[in-house]
Each structure stands twice: as structure tokens, then as C-alpha cells.
Amino acid sequence: MSSTELKKPNLFQSIALGGASCVFTVNFTHPIETVKTRMQVTGLSLGHTTTSLLKTEGVTAFWKGIVFAWGREASYASIKLGAYAPVRDALGAGKDAPFYLKFLAGAITGGVGSIIGNPFDVMKTLAQANEGAAKPLGTLVGDMYKNQGIAGFYRGVQANIMRAMVLNATKMACYDISKGYVADFTGWGRKDVRTVFASGMVAGLAMTASVSPFDRIRTALMNQPTDKKLYNGFVDCGSKLIKENGPASLWRGFIPIWARFAPTATIQLLVIETLYDFFGFASI
């Protein structure tokens, strides 16, 4: 049976498969995310951050906040990845559709997912940025609710929505378009592992270049003390970061961001394409 004859998953089936692929992937990429967050918060180099983290807090510190990461992937990431194909198809953005329609589909699913997953993102960031002994999950959540209420779990939501829209639109649109070019150039099928891998790496690089400033601002907003407000929203935070550290600081942590995005995008896409194939669905 050719891929054109295979059925397409419905929205909920695709979200479930997307969530499974994202939760699986984050176990391998979370340490890179932890290093990236520490670099953005402290301003230290990649080598110094990694060495210091390992020496002072131990190997397990690289997985600080993993429980919140699971929650984030099961909510936000499952929607941004899993809902892409159904939303893209609903917009009529098929195989030969223009780039902007695929970009729009990715932006919609990324934005919606980020709203749902924001509380997990906030708690994950605080857990990763916390130096010393890891705070219990209940303590982190309790302190946030005590000091800032429900609103505290949605700190940085504006930056997170913008970041998610840019990230997912870039990732999924570039991946979708790249698959066509790779398949046409090499003769490999769209479901071929080599096609998925090459397209995922292209998407990872494009994501890093476009989303780094949003990621930097989001981290700063989410890492504010639970009992203190340092920034008044996205614009104020971005302005202060540029004033204090220069425009280039918005790309601080670029290497670990790329080191996380490239394998994350590739593994997620490989896994979801494998799951699509296992359940008899057409590829993305």
C-alpha cells in the first residue's frame, strides 16, 4: 500500500502519538536543556556551566525538573507536534502547498500548546535554575502558589506563546518542506529514516536561529524569584536584557540550544513517524 492510500490519524490520535514521542525524547535531551537554562541565567560559558554543575551538584542535577518536563511534553509538546498534521490538512496545506500555510499550521498548534503547558514550563525552569540541593516538587509548587497565586504559573506566558509559535512554525514548516526536497533530490521515500533524519536536522538549525531571542527572554521571565517581579512583560524584559548585556546576549546559550533542538526535533520526528507507520497512518 502506498503512502497516498494510508489513512490519516484524527486530531486526538495524532496528539496522543505526538505526546508519546515527546515524553520519550525529553529523557535524553533534558540534561542539555538544564545546561542551557543555567547558561542563560548565570552568563557562564558552556564548559564552566557543565563542569560546575557536575562538580557541585552531581550527575542527577542534569535531570532537575524532569517531572515538570514530562508534564510539559505531555501537554504543550503533544499538541504542537501531534496536532500539526491534522491542522495543516484542515488548512488545505498539502504536500505542494506554499510555505506560509505550513508555517501558519505550526504557529497555531505551537501557540495553543504553550498556553496549556505554561505552568509546567515555569516550574521546570525554576527547578533547573535552582542551584544546590533539588527542591521537592511540592515545595516548588507550594512556594509559587503562596507568593503569586495561579497567576504565577503563567508568568512569561506572552513570551512563551510567541516563542512556541515561532519555534513550532519554523520546525514543522521547515521539516515538511525539507522532506519534499530531500526525497526529490535523493530518491528516498518521505517515510525513509534517512529523509526524516536529514529533514529533522535542517529544522533543528532553523529553529535555533529563529527562536533563541524568544527563549532567552522567556527564561528570564520565568526565572524571576517567586516573591519578586523583575520585569513587566515581554518588551520590558527584552529591553532590559539588551540594555544590561547587549543585543548579542539574546543569543546566549546558542550552542546548547542548537545541541538540544537538533536532536530533539530529529528524535521526536523519527519516533512519531515510526508510530504513524506502526499504526498504519500516512506520514507527516
Coordinates of C-alpha atoms in Angstrom, one line a residue:
M1 CA 0.0 0.0 0.0
S2 CA 1.4 3.4 -1.0
S3 CA 1.6 6.3 1.5
T4 CA -1.1 8.1 -0.5
E5 CA -3.5 5.2 0.3
L6 CA -2.8 5.1 4.0
K7 CA -5.4 6.7 6.3
K8 CA -4.6 9.8 8.3
P9 CA -4.9 9.9 12.1
N10 CA -7.6 12.1 13.6
L11 CA -6.7 15.0 15.8
F12 CA -6.8 13.1 19.1
Q13 CA -4.9 10.1 17.7
S14 CA -2.2 12.4 16.4
I15 CA -1.9 14.3 19.6
A16 CA -1.6 11.1 21.6
L17 CA 1.2 9.8 19.3
G18 CA 2.9 13.2 19.4
G19 CA 2.8 13.2 23.2
A20 CA 4.3 9.7 23.4
S21 CA 7.2 10.7 21.1
C22 CA 7.9 13.9 23.1
V23 CA 7.8 12.3 26.5
F24 CA 10.2 9.6 25.3
T25 CA 12.6 12.1 23.7
V26 CA 12.9 14.5 26.7
N27 CA 14.5 11.9 28.8
F28 CA 17.6 12.1 26.6
T29 CA 17.6 15.8 25.9
H30 CA 16.7 17.2 29.3
P31 CA 20.4 17.5 30.5
I32 CA 21.1 19.8 27.5
E33 CA 18.1 21.9 28.4
T34 CA 19.3 22.2 32.0
V35 CA 22.8 23.4 30.9
K36 CA 21.2 25.9 28.5
T37 CA 19.0 27.3 31.3
R38 CA 21.9 27.7 33.7
M39 CA 24.0 29.4 31.0
Q40 CA 21.2 31.9 30.3
V41 CA 20.7 32.6 34.0
T42 CA 24.3 32.9 35.0
G43 CA 26.0 34.1 31.8
L44 CA 28.8 31.5 32.3
S45 CA 30.4 29.5 29.4
L46 CA 29.3 26.1 28.3
G47 CA 32.4 24.4 29.7
H48 CA 32.2 26.2 33.1
T49 CA 28.5 25.6 33.5
T50 CA 28.8 21.9 32.8
T51 CA 31.8 21.4 35.0
S52 CA 30.4 23.4 37.8
L53 CA 27.0 21.6 37.7
L54 CA 28.7 18.2 37.7
K55 CA 31.2 19.0 40.4
T56 CA 28.9 20.8 42.9
E57 CA 25.5 19.1 42.3
G58 CA 26.3 15.7 40.8
V59 CA 25.1 13.8 37.7
T60 CA 21.5 13.7 38.8
A61 CA 21.4 17.6 38.7
F62 CA 21.3 17.4 34.9
W63 CA 17.8 15.9 35.3
K64 CA 16.5 18.5 37.7
G65 CA 12.9 19.3 36.9
I66 CA 12.4 16.2 34.7
V67 CA 8.9 15.6 36.3
F68 CA 7.8 19.0 35.1
A69 CA 9.4 18.3 31.7
W70 CA 7.3 15.2 31.4
G71 CA 4.2 17.3 32.1
R72 CA 5.3 19.9 29.6
E73 CA 5.9 17.3 26.9
A74 CA 2.6 15.5 27.6
S75 CA 0.6 18.8 27.3
Y76 CA 2.3 21.5 25.2
A77 CA 4.6 19.4 23.1
S78 CA 1.9 16.7 22.3
I79 CA -0.2 19.5 20.8
K80 CA 2.5 21.4 18.9
L81 CA 3.8 18.2 17.3
G82 CA 0.8 15.9 17.2
A83 CA -1.8 18.4 16.1
Y84 CA 0.3 19.8 13.3
A85 CA -0.7 17.4 10.6
P86 CA -4.4 17.5 11.2
V87 CA -4.4 21.3 11.5
R88 CA -2.2 21.6 8.4
D89 CA -4.6 19.3 6.4
A90 CA -7.6 21.4 7.7
L91 CA -6.0 24.5 6.3
G92 CA -5.5 22.8 3.0
A93 CA -1.7 22.9 3.3
G94 CA -1.0 19.6 1.5
K95 CA 2.3 18.3 0.0
D96 CA 2.7 21.1 -2.5
A97 CA 1.1 23.9 -0.5
P98 CA 3.1 27.2 0.0
F99 CA 5.4 27.5 2.9
Y100 CA 3.3 30.2 4.7
L101 CA 0.4 27.8 5.1
K102 CA 2.6 25.2 6.8
F103 CA 4.1 27.9 8.9
L104 CA 0.6 29.0 10.0
A105 CA -0.3 25.5 11.0
G106 CA 2.8 25.2 13.1
A107 CA 2.2 28.6 14.7
I108 CA -1.4 27.7 15.6
T109 CA -0.5 24.4 17.3
G110 CA 2.6 25.8 19.0
G111 CA 0.6 28.8 20.4
V112 CA -2.3 26.7 21.7
G113 CA 0.1 24.1 23.2
S114 CA 2.2 26.7 25.0
I115 CA -0.9 28.1 26.9
I116 CA -1.8 24.7 28.2
G117 CA 1.8 23.8 29.1
N118 CA 3.0 27.1 30.6
P119 CA 2.7 26.1 34.3
F120 CA 5.0 23.1 33.6
D121 CA 7.4 25.3 31.8
V122 CA 7.6 27.8 34.7
M123 CA 8.2 25.1 37.3
K124 CA 10.7 23.3 35.1
T125 CA 12.7 26.5 34.6
L126 CA 12.8 27.2 38.3
A127 CA 13.8 23.7 39.1
Q128 CA 16.6 23.7 36.5
A129 CA 17.9 27.2 37.6
N130 CA 17.9 26.3 41.3
E131 CA 21.5 25.7 42.4
G132 CA 22.3 23.3 45.3
A133 CA 20.0 20.6 46.5
A134 CA 17.0 20.0 44.4
K135 CA 13.8 21.3 46.0
P136 CA 10.9 18.8 46.3
L137 CA 8.2 19.1 43.7
G138 CA 5.6 20.1 46.4
T139 CA 7.8 22.8 47.8
L140 CA 8.4 24.5 44.4
V141 CA 4.7 24.4 43.5
G142 CA 3.6 25.4 47.1
D143 CA 6.0 28.4 47.2
M144 CA 4.8 29.6 43.8
Y145 CA 1.1 29.4 44.7
K146 CA 1.7 31.0 48.1
N147 CA 3.6 34.0 46.8
Q148 CA 1.9 34.6 43.4
G149 CA -1.2 32.5 43.2
I150 CA -2.4 30.9 40.0
A151 CA -1.0 33.9 38.0
G152 CA 2.5 32.9 39.0
F153 CA 2.2 29.7 36.9
Y154 CA 1.5 31.9 33.9
R155 CA 4.4 34.2 34.3
G156 CA 6.1 34.7 30.9
V157 CA 3.1 33.3 29.0
Q158 CA 3.3 36.1 26.4
A159 CA 6.9 35.3 25.6
N160 CA 6.2 31.6 25.8
I161 CA 3.3 31.9 23.2
M162 CA 5.5 33.9 20.8
R163 CA 8.4 31.5 21.3
A164 CA 6.2 28.5 20.7
M165 CA 4.6 29.9 17.6
V166 CA 7.9 30.9 16.1
L167 CA 9.6 27.6 17.2
N168 CA 6.9 25.2 16.0
A169 CA 6.1 27.1 12.8
T170 CA 9.8 27.1 11.9
K171 CA 10.3 23.5 12.9
M172 CA 7.3 21.9 11.3
A173 CA 7.2 24.0 8.2
C174 CA 10.9 23.6 7.5
Y175 CA 10.6 19.8 8.2
D176 CA 7.6 19.5 6.0
I177 CA 9.2 21.4 3.1
S178 CA 12.7 19.8 3.6
K179 CA 11.2 16.3 3.4
G180 CA 10.0 17.1 -0.1
Y181 CA 13.3 18.5 -1.3
V182 CA 15.3 15.6 0.3
A183 CA 13.0 13.0 -1.1
D184 CA 13.2 14.5 -4.6
F185 CA 16.9 15.0 -4.6
T186 CA 17.9 11.6 -3.2
G187 CA 15.1 9.4 -4.3
W188 CA 14.4 8.3 -0.8
G189 CA 10.8 8.0 0.3
R190 CA 9.2 10.5 2.6
K191 CA 8.9 7.9 5.4
D192 CA 12.5 6.8 4.9
V193 CA 14.5 7.2 8.1
R194 CA 17.3 9.0 6.2
T195 CA 14.8 11.5 4.9
V196 CA 13.3 12.1 8.4
F197 CA 16.7 12.4 9.9
A198 CA 18.1 14.9 7.4
S199 CA 14.9 17.0 7.4
G200 CA 14.9 17.0 11.2
M201 CA 18.4 18.3 11.4
V202 CA 17.6 21.1 8.9
A203 CA 14.5 22.0 11.0
G204 CA 16.6 22.0 14.2
L205 CA 19.1 24.5 12.9
A206 CA 16.4 26.8 11.6
M207 CA 14.6 26.6 14.9
T208 CA 17.7 27.6 16.8
A209 CA 18.4 30.7 14.7
S210 CA 14.9 32.0 14.9
V211 CA 13.8 31.2 18.4
S212 CA 16.9 31.9 20.6
P213 CA 15.9 35.5 21.5
F214 CA 12.4 34.4 22.5
D215 CA 13.9 31.6 24.5
R216 CA 16.3 33.9 26.3
I217 CA 13.5 36.3 27.3
R218 CA 11.2 33.5 28.3
T219 CA 13.9 32.1 30.6
A220 CA 14.5 35.4 32.3
L221 CA 10.7 36.0 32.8
M222 CA 10.1 32.5 34.2
N223 CA 13.2 32.5 36.4
Q224 CA 12.1 35.6 38.4
P225 CA 12.0 35.0 42.2
T226 CA 8.6 33.7 43.3
D227 CA 8.3 36.6 45.7
K228 CA 9.6 39.3 43.4
K229 CA 8.8 40.7 40.0
L230 CA 11.8 42.0 37.9
Y231 CA 10.2 42.5 34.6
N232 CA 6.9 43.9 33.3
G233 CA 6.2 41.6 30.4
F234 CA 8.0 40.6 27.2
V235 CA 9.0 44.0 25.9
D236 CA 10.3 45.3 29.2
C237 CA 12.3 42.1 29.8
G238 CA 13.8 42.2 26.3
S239 CA 14.7 45.9 26.6
K240 CA 16.4 45.4 30.0
L241 CA 18.4 42.4 28.8
I242 CA 19.7 44.3 25.8
K243 CA 20.5 47.4 27.9
E244 CA 22.4 45.4 30.5
N245 CA 24.1 42.8 28.3
G246 CA 23.9 43.9 24.7
P247 CA 21.8 42.6 21.7
A248 CA 24.1 39.5 21.4
S249 CA 23.0 38.3 24.8
L250 CA 19.7 37.4 23.3
W251 CA 21.5 34.5 21.6
R252 CA 23.3 33.4 24.8
G253 CA 23.3 29.7 25.0
F254 CA 23.0 29.3 21.3
I255 CA 25.2 26.2 21.1
P256 CA 23.4 24.2 23.8
I257 CA 20.0 25.4 22.3
W258 CA 21.1 24.0 19.0
A259 CA 22.6 20.9 20.7
R260 CA 19.1 20.4 22.2
F261 CA 16.9 21.4 19.3
A262 CA 18.6 19.4 16.6
P263 CA 18.5 16.0 18.3
T264 CA 15.1 16.8 20.0
A265 CA 13.5 17.7 16.7
T266 CA 15.1 14.7 14.9
I267 CA 14.3 12.1 17.6
Q268 CA 10.7 13.4 18.1
L269 CA 10.1 13.3 14.4
L270 CA 11.7 9.9 13.9
V271 CA 9.6 8.5 16.8
I272 CA 6.3 10.0 15.7
E273 CA 6.9 8.9 12.1
T274 CA 7.6 5.4 13.4
L275 CA 4.4 5.4 15.4
Y276 CA 2.4 6.7 12.5
D277 CA 3.8 3.8 10.4
F278 CA 3.2 1.2 13.2
F279 CA -0.4 2.2 13.4
G280 CA -0.8 2.3 9.7
F281 CA -1.1 6.1 9.2
A282 CA 0.3 8.2 6.4
S283 CA 3.5 10.1 7.2
I284 CA 3.5 13.8 8.1

